[in-house]
CSV table of C-alpha atoms and ligand atoms in Angstrom, one decimal:
chain,number,residue,atom,x,y,z
Y,823,MET,CA,2.1,106.6,39.4
Y,824,ALA,CA,0.4,106.1,42.8
Y,825,ARG,CA,2.3,105.5,46.0
Y,826,PHE,CA,1.7,103.9,49.4
Y,827,MET,CA,2.3,105.9,52.6
Y,828,VAL,CA,3.0,103.5,55.5
Y,829,VAL,CA,3.6,104.1,59.2
Y,830,GLY,CA,5.4,101.1,60.7
Y,831,GLY,CA,5.2,99.5,64.1
Y,832,GLN,CA,1.7,98.0,64.1
Y,833,ARG,CA,1.4,94.2,64.9
Y,834,LEU,CA,-1.0,92.7,62.3
Y,835,GLN,CA,-3.9,90.8,63.9
Y,836,GLY,CA,-7.0,89.1,62.6
Y,837,ARG,CA,-8.1,87.1,59.6
Y,838,ILE,CA,-7.2,87.7,55.9
Y,839,ASN,CA,-8.8,86.1,52.8
Y,840,VAL,CA,-6.6,85.1,49.9
Y,841,SER,CA,-7.8,85.9,46.4
Y,842,GLY,CA,-7.8,83.6,43.3
Y,843,SER,CA,-4.4,82.8,41.8
Y,844,LYS,CA,-3.1,85.2,39.2
Y,845,ASN,CA,-0.8,82.6,37.8
Y,846,ALA,CA,-3.6,80.1,37.4
Y,847,SER,CA,-6.1,82.7,36.0
Y,848,LEU,CA,-3.8,83.8,33.2
Y,849,PRO,CA,-3.2,80.4,31.4
Y,850,ILE,CA,-6.8,79.4,32.0
Y,851,LEU,CA,-8.1,82.6,30.4
Y,852,ALA,CA,-5.7,81.9,27.5
Y,853,ALA,CA,-7.0,78.3,27.3
Y,854,THR,CA,-10.6,79.6,26.7
Y,855,LEU,CA,-9.4,80.3,23.1
Y,856,LEU,CA,-9.5,76.5,22.5
Y,857,ASN,CA,-13.3,76.5,22.9
Y,858,PRO,CA,-15.4,78.0,20.1
Y,859,GLY,CA,-18.2,78.5,22.6
Y,860,GLU,CA,-18.5,80.2,26.0
Y,861,SER,CA,-16.3,79.6,29.0
Y,862,LEU,CA,-17.0,80.7,32.6
Y,863,ILE,CA,-14.1,81.3,35.0
Y,864,HIS,CA,-14.9,82.0,38.6
Y,865,GLY,CA,-12.8,83.3,41.5
Y,866,VAL,CA,-10.6,85.5,39.2
Y,867,PRO,CA,-8.8,88.3,41.1
Y,868,GLN,CA,-9.3,91.9,40.1
Y,869,LEU,CA,-5.7,92.6,38.9
Y,870,ARG,CA,-4.1,94.6,36.2
Y,871,ASP,CA,-2.5,91.5,34.7
Y,872,VAL,CA,-5.9,89.9,34.4
Y,873,ASP,CA,-7.2,93.0,32.7
Y,874,VAL,CA,-4.4,92.9,30.2
Y,875,MET,CA,-5.1,89.2,29.4
Y,876,CYS,CA,-8.8,90.1,28.9
Y,877,GLU,CA,-7.6,92.9,26.6
Y,878,VAL,CA,-5.5,90.4,24.6
Y,879,LEU,CA,-8.5,88.0,24.2
Y,880,GLN,CA,-10.7,90.9,23.0
Y,881,TYR,CA,-7.9,92.0,20.6
Y,882,LEU,CA,-8.1,88.5,19.0
Y,883,GLY,CA,-11.8,88.8,18.6
Y,884,ALA,CA,-13.2,87.1,21.7
Y,885,ARG,CA,-16.1,88.6,23.6
Y,886,VAL,CA,-15.1,89.1,27.3
Y,887,THR,CA,-17.4,90.2,30.1
Y,888,ARG,CA,-16.7,90.4,33.8
Y,889,GLU,CA,-19.1,90.4,36.8
Y,890,GLY,CA,-17.1,90.5,40.1
Y,891,GLY,CA,-14.9,87.5,40.3
Y,892,THR,CA,-16.5,85.8,37.2
Y,893,ILE,CA,-15.1,86.3,33.7
Y,894,ARG,CA,-17.2,85.0,30.7
Y,895,VAL,CA,-15.2,84.4,27.4
Y,896,ASP,CA,-16.9,83.7,24.1
Y,897,ALA,CA,-14.2,82.7,21.6
Y,898,GLY,CA,-16.5,81.9,18.7
Y,899,GLN,CA,-15.5,84.8,16.5
Y,900,ILE,CA,-11.7,84.9,16.6
Y,901,ASN,CA,-10.6,87.2,13.7
Y,902,CYS,CA,-7.0,88.1,14.5
Y,903,TRP,CA,-3.9,85.9,14.8
Y,904,GLU,CA,-1.3,88.4,16.1
Y,905,VAL,CA,-0.8,90.0,19.5
Y,906,SER,CA,0.7,93.5,19.3
Y,907,GLU,CA,4.1,94.4,20.8
Y,908,GLU,CA,2.4,97.0,23.0
Y,909,LEU,CA,0.2,94.4,24.7
Y,910,THR,CA,3.1,91.9,25.1
Y,911,ARG,CA,5.3,94.6,26.7
Y,912,LYS,CA,2.4,95.3,29.2
Y,913,MET,CA,2.6,91.7,30.3
Y,914,ARG,CA,4.9,88.8,29.2
Y,915,ALA,CA,2.2,86.3,30.0
Y,916,SER,CA,0.3,87.6,26.9
Y,917,ASN,CA,2.4,85.0,25.1
Y,918,LEU,CA,0.4,82.2,26.7
Y,919,VAL,CA,-2.1,82.6,23.8
Y,920,LEU,CA,0.5,81.2,21.5
Y,921,GLY,CA,-0.3,77.5,22.4
Y,922,PRO,CA,-4.1,77.6,22.2
Y,923,MET,CA,-4.1,79.7,19.0
Y,924,LEU,CA,-1.7,77.3,17.3
Y,925,GLY,CA,-3.6,74.4,18.6
Y,926,ARG,CA,-7.0,75.6,17.3
Y,927,PHE,CA,-6.1,77.8,14.2
Y,928,LYS,CA,-2.6,76.3,13.3
Y,929,LYS,CA,-1.0,79.7,13.2
Y,930,MET,CA,-0.2,82.6,15.6
Y,931,THR,CA,2.2,85.6,15.8
Y,932,VAL,CA,3.4,86.9,19.1
Y,933,SER,CA,6.0,89.6,20.0
Y,934,HIS,CA,9.3,88.8,21.7
Y,935,PRO,CA,8.4,89.8,25.3
Y,936,GLY,CA,11.8,91.5,25.9
Y,937,GLY,CA,13.5,91.3,29.3
Y,938,CYS,CA,12.1,92.6,32.5
Y,939,ASP,CA,13.4,93.6,36.0
Y,940,ILE,CA,14.0,90.0,37.1
Y,941,GLY,CA,15.7,88.5,34.0
Y,942,SER,CA,16.0,88.1,30.3
Y,943,ARG,CA,12.9,85.9,30.1
Y,944,PRO,CA,13.6,84.1,26.9
Y,945,MET,CA,11.0,82.0,25.0
Y,946,ASN,CA,13.3,79.3,23.5
Y,947,LEU,CA,11.7,76.5,25.4
Y,948,HIS,CA,8.2,77.6,24.3
Y,949,LEU,CA,9.4,77.6,20.6
Y,950,LYS,CA,11.2,74.3,21.0
Y,951,GLY,CA,7.8,72.8,22.1
Y,952,MET,CA,5.9,74.4,19.2
Y,953,THR,CA,8.5,73.2,16.7
Y,954,SER,CA,8.3,69.6,18.1
Y,955,LEU,CA,4.5,69.7,17.6
Y,956,GLY,CA,5.2,70.5,13.9
Y,957,ALA,CA,5.1,74.3,13.7
Y,958,ARG,CA,7.5,76.3,11.5
Y,959,ILE,CA,8.8,79.2,13.4
Y,960,THR,CA,9.8,82.5,11.7
Y,961,GLU,CA,11.2,85.5,13.6
Y,962,LYS,CA,11.1,89.0,12.1
Y,963,PHE,CA,11.1,92.6,13.5
Y,964,GLY,CA,10.8,91.3,17.0
Y,965,TYR,CA,7.7,89.1,16.2
Y,966,ILE,CA,7.6,85.3,16.2
Y,967,THR,CA,5.2,83.4,14.0
Y,968,ALA,CA,4.3,79.8,14.5
Y,969,GLN,CA,2.5,78.0,11.7
Y,970,THR,CA,1.7,74.4,10.6
Y,971,ASP,CA,-0.8,72.3,8.6
Y,972,ILE,CA,-1.2,69.8,11.4
Y,973,VAL,CA,-0.3,69.8,15.1
Y,974,ARG,CA,1.1,66.4,15.7
Y,975,GLY,CA,1.8,64.7,19.0
Y,976,ALA,CA,5.5,64.6,20.0
Y,977,GLU,CA,8.0,63.6,22.8
Y,978,ILE,CA,9.3,66.9,24.3
Y,979,HIS,CA,12.0,67.2,26.9
Y,980,LEU,CA,12.4,70.6,28.5
Y,981,ASP,CA,15.9,71.7,29.4
Y,982,MET,CA,14.3,73.6,32.4
Y,983,PRO,CA,10.9,73.0,34.0
Y,984,SER,CA,9.6,76.3,32.5
Y,985,VAL,CA,6.0,77.1,33.8
Y,986,GLY,CA,5.0,79.0,30.7
Y,987,ALA,CA,6.5,76.6,28.2
Y,988,THR,CA,4.8,73.7,29.9
Y,989,GLU,CA,1.5,75.5,29.7
Y,990,ASN,CA,1.8,76.6,26.1
Y,991,ILE,CA,2.7,73.0,25.0
Y,992,MET,CA,-0.2,71.5,27.0
Y,993,MET,CA,-2.6,73.9,25.3
Y,994,ALA,CA,-1.2,73.5,21.8
Y,995,ALA,CA,-1.2,69.7,22.1
Y,996,ALA,CA,-4.8,69.4,23.5
Y,997,LEU,CA,-6.2,69.4,19.9
Y,998,SER,CA,-3.3,67.7,18.3
Y,999,LYS,CA,-3.3,64.4,16.3
Y,1000,GLY,CA,-1.6,61.8,18.5
Y,1001,ILE,CA,0.0,61.7,21.9
Y,1002,THR,CA,2.4,64.3,23.4
Y,1003,ARG,CA,4.6,63.7,26.4
Y,1004,ILE,CA,6.3,66.6,28.2
Y,1005,ARG,CA,9.4,65.4,30.2
Y,1006,ASN,CA,11.0,67.7,32.8
Y,1007,ALA,CA,7.6,69.5,32.9
Y,1008,ALA,CA,7.0,72.2,35.5
Y,1009,ARG,CA,5.1,70.8,38.5
Y,1010,GLU,CA,3.5,74.0,39.9
Y,1011,PRO,CA,-0.1,73.8,41.3
Y,1012,GLU,CA,-1.1,76.3,38.5
Y,1013,ILE,CA,-0.2,73.6,35.9
Y,1014,VAL,CA,-2.5,71.1,37.7
Y,1015,ASP,CA,-5.3,73.8,37.7
Y,1016,LEU,CA,-4.8,74.3,33.9
Y,1017,GLN,CA,-5.0,70.5,33.3
Y,1018,ASN,CA,-8.2,70.3,35.4
Y,1019,PHE,CA,-9.7,73.1,33.3
Y,1020,LEU,CA,-8.7,71.6,30.0
Y,1021,ASN,CA,-10.0,68.2,30.9
Y,1022,LYS,CA,-13.4,69.8,32.0
Y,1023,MET,CA,-13.4,71.2,28.4
Y,1024,GLY,CA,-13.0,67.6,27.1
Y,1025,ALA,CA,-9.2,67.3,26.8
Y,1026,ASP,CA,-7.4,64.1,27.8
Y,1027,ILE,CA,-4.4,65.2,29.9
Y,1028,LYS,CA,-2.7,63.3,32.7
Y,1029,GLY,CA,0.4,63.8,34.9
Y,1030,ALA,CA,0.2,67.5,35.8
Y,1031,GLY,CA,2.0,68.1,39.1
Y,1032,THR,CA,4.6,65.5,38.1
Y,1033,ASP,CA,7.6,65.9,35.7
Y,1034,ILE,CA,5.9,63.9,32.9
Y,1035,ILE,CA,2.7,65.2,31.4
Y,1036,LYS,CA,0.8,63.1,28.8
Y,1037,ILE,CA,-1.6,64.8,26.4
Y,1038,LYS,CA,-3.8,62.7,24.1
Y,1039,GLY,CA,-5.1,65.0,21.4
Y,1040,VAL,CA,-8.9,65.2,20.9
Y,1041,SER,CA,-10.9,66.7,18.0
Y,1042,SER,CA,-12.6,69.5,19.8
Y,1043,LEU,CA,-13.0,71.2,23.2
Y,1044,GLY,CA,-16.3,72.6,24.6
Y,1045,SER,CA,-17.8,74.9,27.2
Y,1046,THR,CA,-17.3,74.6,30.9
Y,1047,ALA,CA,-17.2,76.5,34.2
Y,1048,HIS,CA,-14.2,76.5,36.5
Y,1049,THR,CA,-13.1,78.2,39.7
Y,1050,VAL,CA,-9.3,79.0,39.9
Y,1051,ILE,CA,-7.3,77.8,42.9
Y,1052,PRO,CA,-6.2,80.3,45.6
Y,1053,ASP,CA,-3.1,82.3,45.1
Y,1054,ARG,CA,-0.2,80.6,47.0
Y,1055,ILE,CA,2.2,83.5,46.5
Y,1056,GLU,CA,-0.4,86.0,48.0
Y,1057,ALA,CA,-0.9,83.6,50.8
Y,1058,GLY,CA,2.8,83.4,51.5
Y,1059,THR,CA,3.1,87.1,51.4
Y,1060,HIS,CA,0.5,87.4,54.1
Y,1061,MET,CA,2.1,84.8,56.2
Y,1062,ILE,CA,5.3,86.8,56.2
Y,1063,ALA,CA,3.4,90.0,56.9
Y,1064,ALA,CA,2.2,88.4,60.2
Y,1065,ALA,CA,5.8,87.2,61.0
Y,1066,ILE,CA,7.6,90.4,60.2
Y,1067,THR,CA,5.2,92.6,62.3
Y,1068,CYS,CA,5.3,90.0,65.3
Y,1069,GLY,CA,1.6,89.7,64.7
Y,1070,ASP,CA,-1.1,86.9,64.9
Y,1071,VAL,CA,-2.9,86.4,61.6
Y,1072,THR,CA,-5.1,83.6,60.2
Y,1073,VAL,CA,-4.7,83.4,56.5
Y,1074,ALA,CA,-7.9,81.9,55.0
Y,1075,ASN,CA,-8.8,80.4,51.6
Y,1076,VAL,CA,-5.4,78.8,51.2
Y,1077,ILE,CA,-4.2,75.2,50.2
Y,1078,PRO,CA,-1.6,74.5,52.8
Y,1079,GLU,CA,0.3,72.0,50.7
Y,1080,HIS,CA,1.0,74.7,48.1
Y,1081,VAL,CA,3.0,76.7,50.7
Y,1082,GLU,CA,4.8,73.8,52.4
Y,1083,SER,CA,8.3,75.0,51.7
Y,1084,LEU,CA,7.5,78.4,53.3
Y,1085,ILE,CA,5.9,76.8,56.3
Y,1086,ALA,CA,9.0,74.8,56.9
Y,1087,LYS,CA,11.3,77.8,56.6
Y,1088,LEU,CA,9.2,80.0,58.9
Y,1089,ARG,CA,9.1,77.2,61.5
Y,1090,GLU,CA,12.9,76.9,61.2
Y,1091,ALA,CA,13.0,80.7,61.9
Y,1092,GLY,CA,11.0,80.2,65.1
Y,1093,VAL,CA,7.6,81.4,63.8
Y,1094,GLN,CA,4.5,79.7,65.2
Y,1095,ILE,CA,2.5,78.1,62.4
Y,1096,THR,CA,-0.9,76.3,62.9
Y,1097,VAL,CA,-2.2,74.5,59.8
Y,1098,GLY,CA,-6.0,74.0,59.2
Y,1099,ASP,CA,-7.8,72.5,56.2
Y,1100,ASP,CA,-7.9,75.8,54.3
Y,1101,THR,CA,-6.4,78.2,56.9
Y,1102,ILE,CA,-2.9,78.9,58.2
Y,1103,ARG,CA,-2.4,80.7,61.5
Y,1104,VAL,CA,0.9,82.6,61.8
Y,1105,SER,CA,2.1,84.2,65.0
Y,1106,ALA,CA,5.5,85.5,66.0
Y,1107,ARG,CA,7.2,87.3,69.0
Y,1108,GLY,CA,10.5,89.0,68.7
Y,1109,ARG,CA,13.1,88.6,65.9
Y,1110,PRO,CA,13.1,85.5,63.7
Y,1111,GLY,CA,16.1,83.2,63.6
Y,1112,ALA,CA,18.4,83.4,60.6
Y,1113,VAL,CA,17.8,80.7,57.9
Y,1114,ASP,CA,19.3,79.9,54.5
Y,1115,ILE,CA,17.1,79.9,51.4
Y,1116,LYS,CA,17.7,78.4,47.9
Y,1117,THR,CA,14.9,79.2,45.4
Y,1118,LEU,CA,14.0,76.3,43.1
Y,1119,PHE,CA,11.2,75.1,40.9
Y,1120,TYR,CA,8.1,73.8,42.6
Y,1121,PRO,CA,7.9,72.1,45.2
Y,1122,GLY,CA,11.2,73.9,46.1
Y,1123,PHE,CA,11.1,77.4,47.7
Y,1124,PRO,CA,9.4,79.7,45.2
Y,1125,THR,CA,11.4,82.5,43.6
Y,1126,ASP,CA,8.3,84.6,43.8
Y,1127,MET,CA,8.6,84.5,47.6
Y,1128,GLN,CA,12.3,85.5,47.6
Y,1129,PRO,CA,12.0,89.2,48.1
Y,1130,GLN,CA,9.3,88.8,50.8
Y,1131,ILE,CA,11.4,86.3,52.9
Y,1132,MET,CA,14.4,88.6,52.5
Y,1133,ALA,CA,12.4,91.4,54.1
Y,1134,LEU,CA,11.8,89.2,57.1
Y,1135,LEU,CA,15.5,88.1,57.3
Y,1136,THR,CA,16.8,91.7,57.2
Y,1137,MET,CA,15.8,91.7,60.9
Y,1138,ALA,CA,16.8,88.1,61.8
Y,1139,ASP,CA,18.9,87.3,64.8
Y,1140,GLY,CA,22.0,86.2,62.8
Y,1141,THR,CA,23.2,86.0,59.2
Y,1142,SER,CA,21.1,84.4,56.4
Y,1143,ILE,CA,22.1,83.4,52.9
Y,1144,ILE,CA,19.7,83.5,50.0
Y,1145,SER,CA,20.6,81.8,46.6
Y,1146,GLU,CA,18.3,82.9,43.7
Y,1147,MET,CA,18.6,79.9,41.4
Y,1148,VAL,CA,15.7,80.6,39.0
Y,1149,PHE,CA,16.1,84.1,37.7
Y,1150,GLU,CA,19.5,85.8,36.9
Y,1151,ASN,CA,18.6,89.3,38.1
Y,1152,ARG,CA,16.1,89.2,41.0
Y,1153,TYR,CA,17.8,91.4,43.5
Y,1154,LYS,CA,16.6,94.9,42.5
Y,1155,HIS,CA,14.9,95.1,46.0
Y,1156,VAL,CA,18.2,94.8,47.8
Y,1157,SER,CA,19.2,98.5,47.2
Y,1158,GLU,CA,15.8,99.6,48.5
Y,1159,PHE,CA,16.2,97.5,51.7
Y,1160,ARG,CA,19.6,99.0,52.2
Y,1161,ARG,CA,17.9,102.5,52.2
Y,1162,MET,CA,15.9,101.2,55.1
Y,1163,GLY,CA,19.1,100.2,57.0
Y,1164,ALA,CA,19.4,96.6,56.0
Y,1165,ASP,CA,22.9,95.0,55.9
Y,1166,ILE,CA,22.9,92.9,52.6
Y,1167,LYS,CA,25.8,92.0,50.4
Y,1168,VAL,CA,25.1,90.4,46.9
Y,1169,GLU,CA,27.7,88.2,45.2
Y,1170,GLY,CA,26.4,86.8,41.9
Y,1171,GLN,CA,23.3,84.8,42.7
Y,1172,THR,CA,23.9,84.9,46.4
Y,1173,ALA,CA,22.7,87.5,48.9
Y,1174,ILE,CA,24.2,87.5,52.4
Y,1175,ILE,CA,21.9,89.2,54.9
Y,1176,LYS,CA,23.2,90.2,58.3
Y,1177,GLY,CA,20.2,90.8,60.6
Y,1178,VAL,CA,19.7,94.2,62.1
Y,1179,THR,CA,17.5,94.9,65.1
Y,1180,LYS,CA,15.2,97.3,63.2
Y,1181,LEU,CA,14.7,98.8,59.8
Y,1182,SER,CA,13.9,102.5,59.6
Y,1183,GLY,CA,11.4,104.1,57.3
Y,1184,ALA,CA,12.5,105.6,53.9
Y,1185,VAL,CA,11.3,106.6,50.5
Y,1186,VAL,CA,11.7,103.4,48.4
Y,1187,GLU,CA,10.7,102.3,44.9
Y,1188,ALA,CA,9.0,99.1,43.7
Y,1189,SER,CA,10.9,97.6,40.8
Y,1190,ASP,CA,8.6,94.7,40.1
Y,1191,LEU,CA,5.5,93.0,41.6
Y,1192,ARG,CA,7.1,90.8,44.3
Y,1193,ALA,CA,9.8,93.3,45.2
Y,1194,GLY,CA,7.0,95.9,45.7
Y,1195,ALA,CA,5.1,93.6,48.0
Y,1196,ALA,CA,8.3,92.9,50.0
Y,1197,LEU,CA,8.8,96.7,50.5
Y,1198,VAL,CA,5.3,96.9,52.0
Y,1199,LEU,CA,6.2,94.2,54.4
Y,1200,ALA,CA,9.4,95.9,55.4
Y,1201,ALA,CA,7.7,99.3,55.8
Y,1202,MET,CA,5.0,97.8,58.1
Y,1203,ALA,CA,7.8,96.5,60.4
Y,1204,ALA,CA,10.1,99.5,60.2
Y,1205,ASP,CA,10.3,102.4,62.6
Y,1206,ASN,CA,8.7,105.7,61.5
Y,1207,GLY,CA,7.1,106.3,58.1
Y,1208,SER,CA,7.9,105.0,54.5
Y,1209,VAL,CA,6.8,106.0,51.1
Y,1210,ILE,CA,6.6,103.3,48.4
Y,1211,GLU,CA,6.7,104.6,44.9
Y,1212,ASN,CA,5.6,102.9,41.6
Y,1213,ILE,CA,2.9,100.7,43.3
Y,1214,ASP,CA,1.3,100.0,40.0
Y,1215,HIS,CA,3.7,97.1,40.0
Y,1216,ILE,CA,2.0,95.8,43.1
Y,1217,ASP,CA,-1.5,96.1,41.7
Y,1218,ARG,CA,-0.4,93.7,38.9
Y,1219,GLY,CA,-0.5,90.8,41.4
Y,1220,TYR,CA,-2.2,91.9,44.6
Y,1221,GLU,CA,-5.9,92.8,45.0
Y,1222,LYS,CA,-6.4,95.9,47.2
Y,1223,LEU,CA,-3.4,95.1,49.3
Y,1224,GLU,CA,-3.6,98.2,51.4
Y,1225,ARG,CA,-7.2,97.5,52.3
Y,1226,LYS,CA,-6.4,93.9,53.3
Y,1227,TYR,CA,-3.5,95.0,55.6
Y,1228,SER,CA,-5.4,98.1,57.0
Y,1229,ALA,CA,-8.2,95.6,58.1
Y,1230,LEU,CA,-5.5,93.8,60.2
Y,1231,GLY,CA,-4.3,97.1,61.9
Y,1232,ALA,CA,-1.6,98.3,59.5
Y,1233,ARG,CA,-1.4,102.1,58.9
Y,1234,ILE,CA,-1.1,102.2,55.1
Y,1235,ILE,CA,-2.8,104.5,52.6
Y,1236,ARG,CA,-2.7,104.8,48.8
Y,1237,VAL,CA,-1.9,108.3,47.5
Y,1238,HIS,CA,-2.6,109.1,43.8
Y,1239,SER,CA,0.1,111.3,42.4
T,828,EPZ,C1,6.1,81.9,35.7
T,828,EPZ,O1,6.8,82.7,34.8
T,828,EPZ,C2,5.4,82.9,36.7
T,828,EPZ,N1,4.4,83.8,35.9
T,828,EPZ,C3,6.4,83.8,37.4
T,828,EPZ,O2,5.7,84.6,38.3
T,828,EPZ,C4,7.3,82.8,38.2
T,828,EPZ,O3,8.4,83.6,38.8
T,828,EPZ,C5,8.0,81.8,37.2
T,828,EPZ,O4,6.9,81.1,36.5
T,828,EPZ,C6,8.9,80.8,37.9
T,828,EPZ,O5,8.1,80.1,38.9
T,828,EPZ,C7,3.2,83.3,35.5
T,828,EPZ,O6,2.9,82.1,35.8
T,828,EPZ,C8,2.3,84.2,34.8
T,828,EPZ,P1,9.5,80.1,33.7
T,828,EPZ,P2,7.4,82.1,33.5
T,828,EPZ,O7,9.3,79.9,32.2
T,828,EPZ,O8,6.6,81.0,33.0
T,828,EPZ,C9,13.9,80.2,32.0
T,828,EPZ,C10,5.0,86.6,39.3
T,828,EPZ,O9,5.6,87.3,40.1
T,828,EPZ,N2,13.3,80.0,30.7
T,828,EPZ,O10,9.2,79.0,34.6
T,828,EPZ,O11,7.8,83.1,32.6
T,828,EPZ,C11,13.6,81.6,32.5
T,828,EPZ,O12,14.6,82.5,32.0
T,828,EPZ,C12,5.8,86.0,38.1
T,828,EPZ,O13,3.8,86.2,39.4
T,828,EPZ,C13,14.1,79.8,29.6
T,828,EPZ,O14,15.3,79.7,29.7
T,828,EPZ,O15,8.7,81.4,34.2
T,828,EPZ,C14,13.8,81.4,34.0
T,828,EPZ,O16,15.1,81.5,34.4
T,828,EPZ,C15,7.2,86.6,38.0
T,828,EPZ,N3,13.5,79.6,28.4
T,828,EPZ,C16,13.3,80.0,34.2
T,828,EPZ,O17,13.3,79.4,32.9
T,828,EPZ,C17,12.2,79.7,28.2
T,828,EPZ,O18,11.7,79.5,27.0
T,828,EPZ,C18,11.9,79.9,34.8
T,828,EPZ,O19,11.0,80.6,33.9
T,828,EPZ,C19,11.3,79.9,29.3
T,828,EPZ,C20,11.9,80.1,30.5
């Protein structure tokens, strides 16, 4: 696997553009399966996870072509109703094809995604939704099959506002007979983007962004073009890159309301934030103040920003407490921060971070996508040099991260092993 070599100590300065959202692109690409014609998706980031989703669509028989940020999907000739375990193990979000395939073809087989480095990642809420819509679920040899004669509207209450389960149910119900209401639905901006795409295809969905989503089934969905929203987690990562290097960076192509919880926390820590229409300027001098963080479902503080804000707080002037309330095992990055001199104690879901004046460079390993990004942030702020191993994890969710940060003055290069 490739690695990053980083020499810390540079203050990042300048302007950085945010790419399209990975977590909006993946469900929207899956939703193209609902249309027997051609769909055009613009502003899609060049990421490994997007490549895997395109591989899944092709595996099912769709024709997929890519030109820069535009992906064209023709789902007219679907000839397979099963996603292999190998593809699912590459990316858990492959299971987002379950809903659209059940909605259009009334049957689909996916593989249990298995756990990952941040938690067990069950699918029980996805399956509860499919069952409510009339599907019979059978599980064998690690595969899950959902099948029905008719997808019928239903009242569905989610025990937890699961993003993936909300998305799968929306897509399965779009072509159903009748009306479906999802209560305790996820409220993330990516859910709103999916609703907008589905409605442009001819669906009748209201309420995305709130905790009740109403889907009135229609008989068919057609072709459309859509540009995905900017990636709020990438934007937040860059905002922290500016703060942790005591830099002065304007993050462009961002929807400020999507990162409101982070703006509030960075201001609480004494970071200067200036909000424009589609830009956020972040500047910092000296150590941030200590703050307490509790990760929650949107619009709470995002779990996908927890490793990154922890990187900043390792050098805060005081003690911070982070409570990870969404995933049960999302502290793999703590041991790596400790190797850089951080003073962090983990007790269950809580991390107690005693700020140190400076981290020192070390050889560290990325365990997952966001932990890897957080190690880049820490390495850019640390004294001396660092090596970050397993950066393929980072490439899953960040487009050319080292080039973006080098353009702001960081000393970071990619080395292929
Ligand atoms: C989405 O994952 C994101 N991925 C994740 O981003 C993000 O961390 C997560 O939402 C939470 O915001 C994509 O959108 C592709 P969930 P998802 O279902 O849908 C439990 C990244 O870094 N749960 O909202 O898989 C689950 O265990 C990735 O970009 C059930 O119990 O997350 C977790 O504790 C990492 N049963 C909580 O809900 C289920 O059936 C939230 O999971 C489903 C989920």
